[in-house]
Amino acid sequence: MNRGVYSLALRALSPLVWLWMGHRARRAGGQWEIFSSERFGHVGPAAATSWTAPVWVHAVSLGETRAAQPLLQALLDRGLPVLLTHMTATGRAEGARQYAEAIARGQLRQAWLPYDFPGATRRFMAAYRPRCGLLIEREIWPNLLAAARAAGVPMALVSARFSASSLRQAGRMGGVMREALGGLDSVLAQTAEDAGRLVQAGAPQPVVTGNLKFDLVLPAAQVAAGQAWREQLGRHVVAVASTREGEDSGFIEAIKRHAAAPGAPLFLLIPRHPQRFDEAARLLSDAGLPYVRRSEGVAPGPGTAVLLGDTLGEMAFHYAASDVAIVAGSFAPLGGQNLIEACAAGVPVIVGPHTFNFKQAAEDAIAAGAVLRAADAGQAVEAAMALLADEPRRQRTAEAALAWFRMHSGATGRTLDALAPWLEAGKAG
């Protein structure tokens, strides 16, 4: 497939993409603005006035926005103007929350990434004229990269991860993906394995700079609030974090087996996506488990089995309040969710069998004694209960988690060093 055929196929399939986005928007809530002019590259004249040569960072959704936080903060600390783009409403909402002060003072602006139509991407480049573009983790769009090349905007894939399935998918797309990857000016990979697969897919000379998530700084106020909340609660707490569709029922069944036992912990059930908060509440009700919702501000009582974490932006609070964290997304074949944030909080971590999105990190953390692996939700809850019953072992695992996190820091500095010529350059073109 060449880029012309790709563009024709994209236009033909776009109604289906928009229907899917509309369905997701109805479930997730938030302002998706699927047919806004911005998504087609039409940017008002005010976008380019008195704000020149921004560093453009693309973080497609919630996870990438959080992953980019150390890099974004470093750019802002240097006084650089930043354009932050997203594709999902959850990513945009998280960016607005994290960078409210920078937005208020005009140093950071948010925008929708345009759909990957040739005209839309050309208009985007002409409107914003970024000094460089930084794509977080694995966002490769052929027409976007072609428009950047035509506009003279250097492009980097930053904190890049590229799984075996990503390599197979790139192979199926043929020449269009090889051309897109080959057009990158810099590829900064998380691991040597990611770098090797990127080379096979056509990327030019990747450099391993590490994973930006290891430079995460947890919000001090949330950490302090979580620790104080846990102390006031007076019970052990087990977080079941970032559950995905199909995982909640297994955890609820496992929690129910322990909820009535003397000295039972409080379980924090935290769905990954807000559109599933009500579904999780229904499952808890159907199971007959006493629960309260975090959003309602009701303190869990002695008989409360579960606190449903139905708020956004409070993961640091939840981890700081916990004695053990089960990081879900890995108990169904979904690839897992970010286990690094829990380790940064100094909490023992348990993951499931499916961690291919974080393969190297998960294997390294398990080898370091920071993370335990369980076969299913039932085993994960049993492992958490065993840690609670063995305080010396729980403490050793917590210390190993924090040590492992600190050992891998520094990716932001290495990334900034690699990008230094671009960051100091003037307006592209």
Short mmCIF file of C-alpha atoms in Angstrom, two decimals:
data_model
loop_
_atom_site.label_atom_id
_atom_site.label_comp_id
_atom_site.label_asym_id
_atom_site.label_seq_id
_atom_site.Cartn_x
_atom_site.Cartn_y
_atom_site.Cartn_z
CA MET A 1 0.00 0.00 0.00
CA ASN A 2 1.33 3.46 -0.89
CA ARG A 3 0.27 6.74 0.71
CA GLY A 4 -2.19 7.56 -2.07
CA VAL A 5 -4.04 4.28 -1.59
CA TYR A 6 -3.89 4.77 2.19
CA SER A 7 -5.50 8.23 1.85
CA LEU A 8 -8.28 6.88 -0.36
CA ALA A 9 -8.94 4.03 2.07
CA LEU A 10 -9.00 6.46 4.99
CA ARG A 11 -11.58 8.65 3.25
CA ALA A 12 -13.72 5.62 2.40
CA LEU A 13 -13.60 4.30 5.96
CA SER A 14 -13.92 7.65 7.75
CA PRO A 15 -17.73 7.40 8.23
CA LEU A 16 -17.19 4.15 10.15
CA VAL A 17 -14.43 5.80 12.21
CA TRP A 18 -16.74 8.70 13.05
CA LEU A 19 -19.55 6.33 14.02
CA TRP A 20 -17.15 4.49 16.31
CA MET A 21 -15.94 7.77 17.82
CA GLY A 22 -19.53 8.91 18.32
CA HIS A 23 -20.38 5.67 20.10
CA ARG A 24 -17.31 6.01 22.30
CA ALA A 25 -18.14 9.65 23.02
CA ARG A 26 -21.66 8.74 24.14
CA ARG A 27 -20.30 6.10 26.50
CA ALA A 28 -17.35 8.11 27.81
CA GLY A 29 -18.89 11.57 28.00
CA GLY A 30 -16.82 14.69 27.56
CA GLN A 31 -16.53 17.03 24.60
CA TRP A 32 -15.15 15.06 21.66
CA GLU A 33 -16.03 17.63 18.95
CA ILE A 34 -15.78 14.95 16.28
CA PHE A 35 -16.76 17.28 13.45
CA SER A 36 -15.14 20.44 14.74
CA SER A 37 -13.22 22.49 12.17
CA GLU A 38 -10.06 21.94 14.21
CA ARG A 39 -10.16 18.21 13.54
CA PHE A 40 -10.03 19.02 9.83
CA GLY A 41 -7.06 21.34 10.24
CA HIS A 42 -8.99 24.61 10.11
CA VAL A 43 -7.44 26.79 12.80
CA GLY A 44 -8.52 30.35 13.49
CA PRO A 45 -6.05 33.19 12.85
CA ALA A 46 -5.66 33.80 16.59
CA ALA A 47 -3.82 30.47 16.88
CA ALA A 48 -0.70 31.79 15.21
CA THR A 49 -0.60 35.36 16.55
CA SER A 50 1.82 36.33 19.33
CA TRP A 51 2.76 32.70 19.85
CA THR A 52 5.47 31.48 17.52
CA ALA A 53 7.39 28.25 17.02
CA PRO A 54 5.82 26.09 19.72
CA VAL A 55 7.18 22.70 20.68
CA TRP A 56 4.36 20.44 19.54
CA VAL A 57 3.72 17.37 21.70
CA HIS A 58 1.09 14.84 20.64
CA ALA A 59 -0.37 12.69 23.44
CA VAL A 60 -3.25 10.79 21.90
CA SER A 61 -5.22 9.88 25.03
CA LEU A 62 -5.20 9.70 28.82
CA GLY A 63 -2.29 7.29 29.21
CA GLU A 64 -0.01 9.14 26.83
CA THR A 65 -0.87 12.49 28.43
CA ARG A 66 0.19 11.14 31.79
CA ALA A 67 3.28 9.51 30.30
CA ALA A 68 4.35 12.82 28.75
CA GLN A 69 4.05 14.73 32.03
CA PRO A 70 7.78 14.78 32.94
CA LEU A 71 8.76 15.94 29.45
CA LEU A 72 5.98 18.52 29.22
CA GLN A 73 6.88 19.95 32.62
CA ALA A 74 10.55 20.17 31.64
CA LEU A 75 9.63 22.07 28.46
CA LEU A 76 7.44 24.47 30.41
CA ASP A 77 10.16 24.96 33.03
CA ARG A 78 12.48 26.06 30.21
CA GLY A 79 9.99 28.74 29.22
CA LEU A 80 9.17 27.12 25.86
CA PRO A 81 5.74 27.55 24.28
CA VAL A 82 4.00 24.18 23.99
CA LEU A 83 1.22 22.98 21.71
CA LEU A 84 -0.37 19.85 23.19
CA THR A 85 -2.63 17.80 20.91
CA HIS A 86 -4.93 14.87 21.62
CA MET A 87 -7.41 12.60 19.87
CA THR A 88 -9.66 11.72 22.84
CA ALA A 89 -11.68 13.80 25.28
CA THR A 90 -10.15 12.02 28.28
CA GLY A 91 -6.65 12.95 27.13
CA ARG A 92 -7.68 16.55 26.57
CA ALA A 93 -9.40 16.78 29.96
CA GLU A 94 -6.31 15.39 31.70
CA GLY A 95 -4.09 17.89 29.89
CA ALA A 96 -6.40 20.75 30.88
CA ARG A 97 -6.30 19.60 34.50
CA GLN A 98 -2.55 19.07 34.71
CA TYR A 99 -1.52 22.25 32.92
CA ALA A 100 -4.23 24.69 33.97
CA GLU A 101 -1.68 27.28 35.13
CA ALA A 102 0.39 27.08 31.94
CA ILE A 103 -2.79 27.40 29.87
CA ALA A 104 -3.92 30.41 31.92
CA ARG A 105 -0.64 32.24 31.34
CA GLY A 106 -0.65 31.41 27.63
CA GLN A 107 2.42 29.17 27.60
CA LEU A 108 0.56 25.97 26.67
CA ARG A 109 -2.31 25.52 24.27
CA GLN A 110 -4.38 22.44 23.55
CA ALA A 111 -5.78 21.40 20.19
CA TRP A 112 -7.25 18.37 18.49
CA LEU A 113 -4.89 16.51 16.23
CA PRO A 114 -6.37 16.71 12.73
CA TYR A 115 -7.60 13.59 11.02
CA ASP A 116 -4.89 12.12 8.82
CA PHE A 117 -6.21 13.61 5.58
CA PRO A 118 -3.57 15.30 3.41
CA GLY A 119 -5.30 18.68 3.36
CA ALA A 120 -6.08 18.69 7.08
CA THR A 121 -2.50 17.91 8.08
CA ARG A 122 -1.10 20.55 5.71
CA ARG A 123 -3.42 23.19 7.19
CA PHE A 124 -2.39 22.19 10.72
CA MET A 125 1.31 22.65 9.93
CA ALA A 126 0.71 25.96 8.18
CA ALA A 127 -1.32 27.34 11.09
CA TYR A 128 0.93 26.41 13.99
CA ARG A 129 4.38 26.19 12.31
CA PRO A 130 5.93 24.24 15.21
CA ARG A 131 9.69 24.21 15.65
CA CYS A 132 9.46 20.41 16.11
CA GLY A 133 6.93 17.67 16.75
CA LEU A 134 7.21 15.05 19.49
CA LEU A 135 4.94 12.01 19.15
CA ILE A 136 4.53 10.11 22.42
CA GLU A 137 5.05 6.32 22.42
CA ARG A 138 3.64 5.05 19.09
CA GLU A 139 1.56 7.62 17.20
CA ILE A 140 2.51 7.19 13.54
CA TRP A 141 0.27 8.89 10.96
CA PRO A 142 1.56 8.78 7.36
CA ASN A 143 0.01 12.00 6.03
CA LEU A 144 0.84 13.92 9.20
CA LEU A 145 4.50 12.98 8.89
CA ALA A 146 4.49 13.79 5.18
CA ALA A 147 3.02 17.23 5.91
CA ALA A 148 5.69 17.81 8.56
CA ARG A 149 8.45 16.92 6.09
CA ALA A 150 6.99 19.28 3.49
CA ALA A 151 6.82 22.08 6.08
CA GLY A 152 10.37 21.46 7.31
CA VAL A 153 9.22 20.45 10.80
CA PRO A 154 11.56 17.86 12.37
CA MET A 155 9.67 14.97 13.97
CA ALA A 156 10.60 12.59 16.78
CA LEU A 157 8.94 9.49 18.20
CA VAL A 158 9.62 9.88 21.92
CA SER A 159 9.53 7.22 24.66
CA ALA A 160 8.72 4.92 21.77
CA ARG A 161 7.34 1.47 22.40
CA PHE A 162 6.78 -1.00 19.59
CA SER A 163 5.49 -4.44 20.42
CA ALA A 164 5.61 -7.57 18.31
CA SER A 165 1.95 -7.02 17.40
CA SER A 166 2.77 -3.44 16.33
CA LEU A 167 5.51 -4.82 14.08
CA ARG A 168 3.07 -7.29 12.50
CA GLN A 169 0.52 -4.53 11.97
CA ALA A 170 3.14 -2.29 10.36
CA GLY A 171 4.08 -5.16 8.05
CA ARG A 172 0.48 -5.56 6.94
CA MET A 173 0.34 -1.87 6.00
CA GLY A 174 3.34 -2.32 3.73
CA GLY A 175 5.22 0.58 2.20
CA VAL A 176 3.06 3.36 3.67
CA MET A 177 4.12 2.59 7.23
CA ARG A 178 7.76 2.01 6.26
CA GLU A 179 7.77 5.39 4.52
CA ALA A 180 6.18 7.08 7.54
CA LEU A 181 8.63 5.58 10.03
CA GLY A 182 11.54 6.25 7.68
CA GLY A 183 10.52 9.91 7.56
CA LEU A 184 11.07 10.43 11.29
CA ASP A 185 14.09 12.56 12.11
CA SER A 186 14.65 10.97 15.52
CA VAL A 187 13.42 7.85 17.28
CA LEU A 188 13.98 7.65 21.04
CA ALA A 189 13.00 4.17 22.22
CA GLN A 190 12.11 2.89 25.66
CA THR A 191 14.12 -0.34 25.40
CA ALA A 192 16.56 -2.12 23.12
CA GLU A 193 13.77 -4.54 22.17
CA ASP A 194 11.54 -1.65 21.07
CA ALA A 195 14.44 -0.19 19.10
CA GLY A 196 15.09 -3.48 17.32
CA ARG A 197 11.48 -3.87 16.22
CA LEU A 198 11.35 -0.23 15.08
CA VAL A 199 14.40 -0.84 12.87
CA GLN A 200 12.66 -3.86 11.33
CA ALA A 201 9.63 -1.68 10.62
CA GLY A 202 11.74 0.97 8.87
CA ALA A 203 12.65 3.54 11.54
CA PRO A 204 16.02 5.25 11.23
CA GLN A 205 18.67 4.48 13.88
CA PRO A 206 16.66 4.47 17.12
CA VAL A 207 18.42 5.55 20.30
CA VAL A 208 17.42 4.01 23.63
CA THR A 209 16.66 6.83 26.07
CA GLY A 210 14.28 5.01 28.41
CA ASN A 211 10.70 5.38 29.53
CA LEU A 212 9.45 8.84 30.49
CA LYS A 213 7.09 7.29 33.02
CA PHE A 214 10.06 6.62 35.31
CA ASP A 215 10.51 10.37 35.74
CA LEU A 216 6.98 10.83 36.99
CA VAL A 217 6.68 13.08 40.03
CA LEU A 218 3.59 12.19 42.01
CA PRO A 219 1.59 15.23 43.18
CA ALA A 220 2.77 15.84 46.75
CA ALA A 221 -0.64 17.09 47.88
CA GLN A 222 -2.36 13.93 46.63
CA VAL A 223 0.24 11.68 48.24
CA ALA A 224 -0.07 13.45 51.59
CA ALA A 225 -3.88 13.38 51.38
CA GLY A 226 -3.90 9.67 50.55
CA GLN A 227 -1.59 8.79 53.41
CA ALA A 228 -3.63 10.86 55.87
CA TRP A 229 -6.86 9.29 54.61
CA ARG A 230 -5.42 5.79 55.07
CA GLU A 231 -4.28 6.58 58.61
CA GLN A 232 -7.68 7.94 59.55
CA LEU A 233 -9.41 4.92 58.02
CA GLY A 234 -7.60 2.52 60.32
CA ARG A 235 -7.85 -0.48 57.97
CA HIS A 236 -5.67 -2.14 55.39
CA VAL A 237 -6.38 -0.95 51.85
CA VAL A 238 -5.95 -2.85 48.58
CA ALA A 239 -6.22 -0.92 45.32
CA VAL A 240 -7.52 -2.71 42.24
CA ALA A 241 -6.52 -0.08 39.72
CA SER A 242 -7.20 0.57 36.04
CA THR A 243 -9.63 -2.28 35.48
CA ARG A 244 -10.75 -2.72 31.89
CA GLU A 245 -13.92 -4.17 30.42
CA GLY A 246 -14.44 -7.78 31.49
CA GLU A 247 -12.14 -7.61 34.52
CA ASP A 248 -14.38 -6.10 37.21
CA SER A 249 -16.64 -9.11 37.66
CA GLY A 250 -13.69 -11.41 38.44
CA PHE A 251 -12.32 -9.01 41.02
CA ILE A 252 -15.71 -8.42 42.60
CA GLU A 253 -16.19 -12.19 42.95
CA ALA A 254 -12.76 -12.48 44.60
CA ILE A 255 -13.38 -9.51 46.89
CA LYS A 256 -16.70 -11.00 47.99
CA ARG A 257 -14.88 -14.08 49.32
CA HIS A 258 -12.94 -11.87 51.76
CA ALA A 259 -15.27 -8.95 52.45
CA ALA A 260 -17.00 -10.46 55.50
CA ALA A 261 -13.87 -11.80 57.21
CA PRO A 262 -12.73 -10.15 60.44
CA GLY A 263 -10.19 -7.43 59.72
CA ALA A 264 -10.99 -7.44 56.02
CA PRO A 265 -9.28 -4.67 54.03
CA LEU A 266 -11.09 -1.96 52.17
CA PHE A 267 -10.80 -2.55 48.44
CA LEU A 268 -10.49 0.40 46.07
CA LEU A 269 -12.00 -0.56 42.71
CA ILE A 270 -10.82 1.97 40.10
CA PRO A 271 -12.05 1.46 36.52
CA ARG A 272 -9.69 2.74 33.84
CA HIS A 273 -12.31 4.61 31.81
CA PRO A 274 -15.04 6.91 33.18
CA GLN A 275 -17.71 5.43 30.91
CA ARG A 276 -17.48 2.26 33.01
CA PHE A 277 -17.99 3.83 36.45
CA ASP A 278 -21.74 3.21 36.47
CA GLU A 279 -21.31 -0.33 35.14
CA ALA A 280 -18.89 -1.12 37.99
CA ALA A 281 -21.36 0.32 40.49
CA ARG A 282 -24.08 -1.92 39.08
CA LEU A 283 -21.85 -4.99 39.37
CA LEU A 284 -21.08 -4.15 43.01
CA SER A 285 -24.79 -3.74 43.74
CA ASP A 286 -25.66 -7.01 42.01
CA ALA A 287 -23.01 -8.78 44.10
CA GLY A 288 -24.46 -7.38 47.31
CA LEU A 289 -21.16 -5.74 48.31
CA PRO A 290 -21.48 -2.62 50.49
CA TYR A 291 -19.72 0.18 48.65
CA VAL A 292 -19.46 3.96 48.45
CA ARG A 293 -18.47 6.13 45.52
CA ARG A 294 -15.46 8.41 45.83
CA SER A 295 -17.29 11.12 43.88
CA GLU A 296 -19.99 11.33 46.55
CA GLY A 297 -17.52 12.26 49.28
CA VAL A 298 -18.93 9.71 51.74
CA ALA A 299 -16.37 8.21 54.11
CA PRO A 300 -16.24 4.38 54.07
CA GLY A 301 -17.66 2.91 57.25
CA PRO A 302 -16.53 -0.24 59.08
CA GLY A 303 -18.94 -2.32 57.02
CA THR A 304 -17.93 -0.86 53.66
CA ALA A 305 -16.24 -3.46 51.47
CA VAL A 306 -15.37 -1.33 48.43
CA LEU A 307 -14.66 2.28 47.61
CA LEU A 308 -15.45 2.82 43.93
CA GLY A 309 -12.85 5.21 42.52
CA ASP A 310 -15.11 7.07 40.09
CA THR A 311 -13.08 10.27 39.79
CA LEU A 312 -10.33 11.30 37.38
CA GLY A 313 -6.83 12.48 38.19
CA GLU A 314 -6.60 10.90 41.64
CA MET A 315 -4.48 7.82 41.02
CA ALA A 316 -1.64 9.16 43.18
CA PHE A 317 -4.11 9.56 46.03
CA HIS A 318 -5.36 5.99 45.62
CA TYR A 319 -1.88 4.47 45.52
CA ALA A 320 -0.66 6.53 48.48
CA ALA A 321 -3.67 5.32 50.45
CA SER A 322 -2.99 1.66 49.66
CA ASP A 323 -0.99 -1.10 51.30
CA VAL A 324 -0.98 -3.21 48.11
CA ALA A 325 -1.85 -2.32 44.51
CA ILE A 326 -3.21 -4.72 41.90
CA VAL A 327 -2.65 -3.10 38.50
CA ALA A 328 -5.28 -4.42 36.13
CA GLY A 329 -5.64 -4.23 32.38
CA SER A 330 -3.44 -7.33 32.55
CA PHE A 331 -6.04 -9.92 33.59
CA ALA A 332 -7.56 -9.93 30.10
CA PRO A 333 -5.46 -9.98 26.90
CA LEU A 334 -5.27 -6.18 26.76
CA GLY A 335 -1.56 -5.61 27.39
CA GLY A 336 -1.66 -4.19 30.89
CA GLN A 337 -1.66 -0.69 32.33
CA ASN A 338 1.07 1.47 33.84
CA LEU A 339 2.61 -0.30 36.84
CA ILE A 340 5.32 2.35 37.24
CA GLU A 341 3.06 4.87 38.99
CA ALA A 342 2.25 2.38 41.75
CA CYS A 343 5.95 1.56 42.22
CA ALA A 344 6.68 5.30 42.45
CA ALA A 345 4.29 5.42 45.40
CA GLY A 346 6.31 2.70 47.15
CA VAL A 347 3.50 0.14 47.06
CA PRO A 348 3.88 -3.60 46.41
CA VAL A 349 2.40 -4.34 42.99
CA ILE A 350 0.59 -7.36 41.58
CA VAL A 351 -0.06 -7.75 37.84
CA GLY A 352 -1.79 -10.33 35.69
CA PRO A 353 -0.45 -12.55 32.91
CA HIS A 354 -1.02 -10.08 30.04
CA THR A 355 1.57 -7.28 30.25
CA PHE A 356 2.81 -7.12 26.66
CA ASN A 357 2.38 -3.33 26.54
CA PHE A 358 4.90 -3.10 29.39
CA LYS A 359 6.77 -6.34 28.73
CA GLN A 360 10.29 -5.24 29.62
CA ALA A 361 9.22 -3.11 32.57
CA ALA A 362 7.07 -5.89 34.01
CA GLU A 363 9.78 -8.54 33.63
CA ASP A 364 12.45 -6.28 35.13
CA ALA A 365 10.23 -5.33 38.07
CA ILE A 366 9.36 -8.95 38.78
CA ALA A 367 13.06 -9.90 38.69
CA ALA A 368 13.79 -7.04 41.12
CA GLY A 369 11.22 -8.32 43.61
CA ALA A 370 9.10 -5.20 43.17
CA VAL A 371 6.15 -6.83 41.40
CA LEU A 372 4.33 -10.16 41.72
CA ARG A 373 2.47 -11.88 38.90
CA ALA A 374 -0.85 -13.66 39.34
CA ALA A 375 -2.70 -15.87 36.88
CA ASP A 376 -6.14 -14.34 37.42
CA ALA A 377 -8.15 -11.96 39.59
CA GLY A 378 -8.73 -14.56 42.30
CA GLN A 379 -5.02 -15.31 42.62
CA ALA A 380 -4.22 -11.59 42.65
CA VAL A 381 -6.54 -10.93 45.58
CA GLU A 382 -5.15 -13.96 47.42
CA ALA A 383 -1.60 -12.67 46.84
CA ALA A 384 -2.61 -9.26 48.20
CA MET A 385 -4.12 -10.87 51.30
CA ALA A 386 -0.91 -12.90 51.81
CA LEU A 387 1.18 -9.71 51.70
CA LEU A 388 -1.11 -8.04 54.24
CA ALA A 389 -0.65 -11.04 56.54
CA ASP A 390 3.15 -10.89 56.26
CA GLU A 391 4.20 -7.33 57.08
CA PRO A 392 7.99 -7.89 56.75
CA ARG A 393 7.50 -9.34 53.26
CA ARG A 394 5.07 -6.57 52.31
CA GLN A 395 7.59 -3.96 53.45
CA ARG A 396 10.45 -5.61 51.54
CA THR A 397 8.37 -5.64 48.37
CA ALA A 398 7.37 -2.01 48.85
CA GLU A 399 11.00 -0.98 49.28
CA ALA A 400 11.98 -2.98 46.19
CA ALA A 401 9.25 -1.25 44.18
CA LEU A 402 10.49 2.22 45.10
CA ALA A 403 14.14 1.26 44.52
CA TRP A 404 13.32 -0.19 41.10
CA PHE A 405 11.46 2.96 40.12
CA ARG A 406 14.32 5.23 41.16
CA MET A 407 16.93 3.06 39.42
CA HIS A 408 15.34 3.67 36.00
CA SER A 409 14.91 7.44 36.19
CA GLY A 410 16.61 9.89 33.83
CA ALA A 411 14.74 9.38 30.53
CA THR A 412 13.57 12.99 30.46
CA GLY A 413 17.11 14.36 30.68
CA ARG A 414 18.35 12.01 27.96
CA THR A 415 15.39 12.95 25.78
CA LEU A 416 16.00 16.68 26.22
CA ASP A 417 19.68 16.19 25.39
CA ALA A 418 18.76 14.38 22.16
CA LEU A 419 16.28 17.10 21.18
CA ALA A 420 18.40 20.09 22.25
CA PRO A 421 19.18 21.42 18.72
CA TRP A 422 15.48 21.47 17.88
CA LEU A 423 14.38 23.07 21.13
CA GLU A 424 16.82 25.93 20.65
CA ALA A 425 15.92 26.47 17.00
CA GLY A 426 13.68 29.23 15.79
CA LYS A 427 10.48 29.04 13.85
CA ALA A 428 10.33 26.16 11.38
CA GLY A 429 10.42 26.99 7.72
#
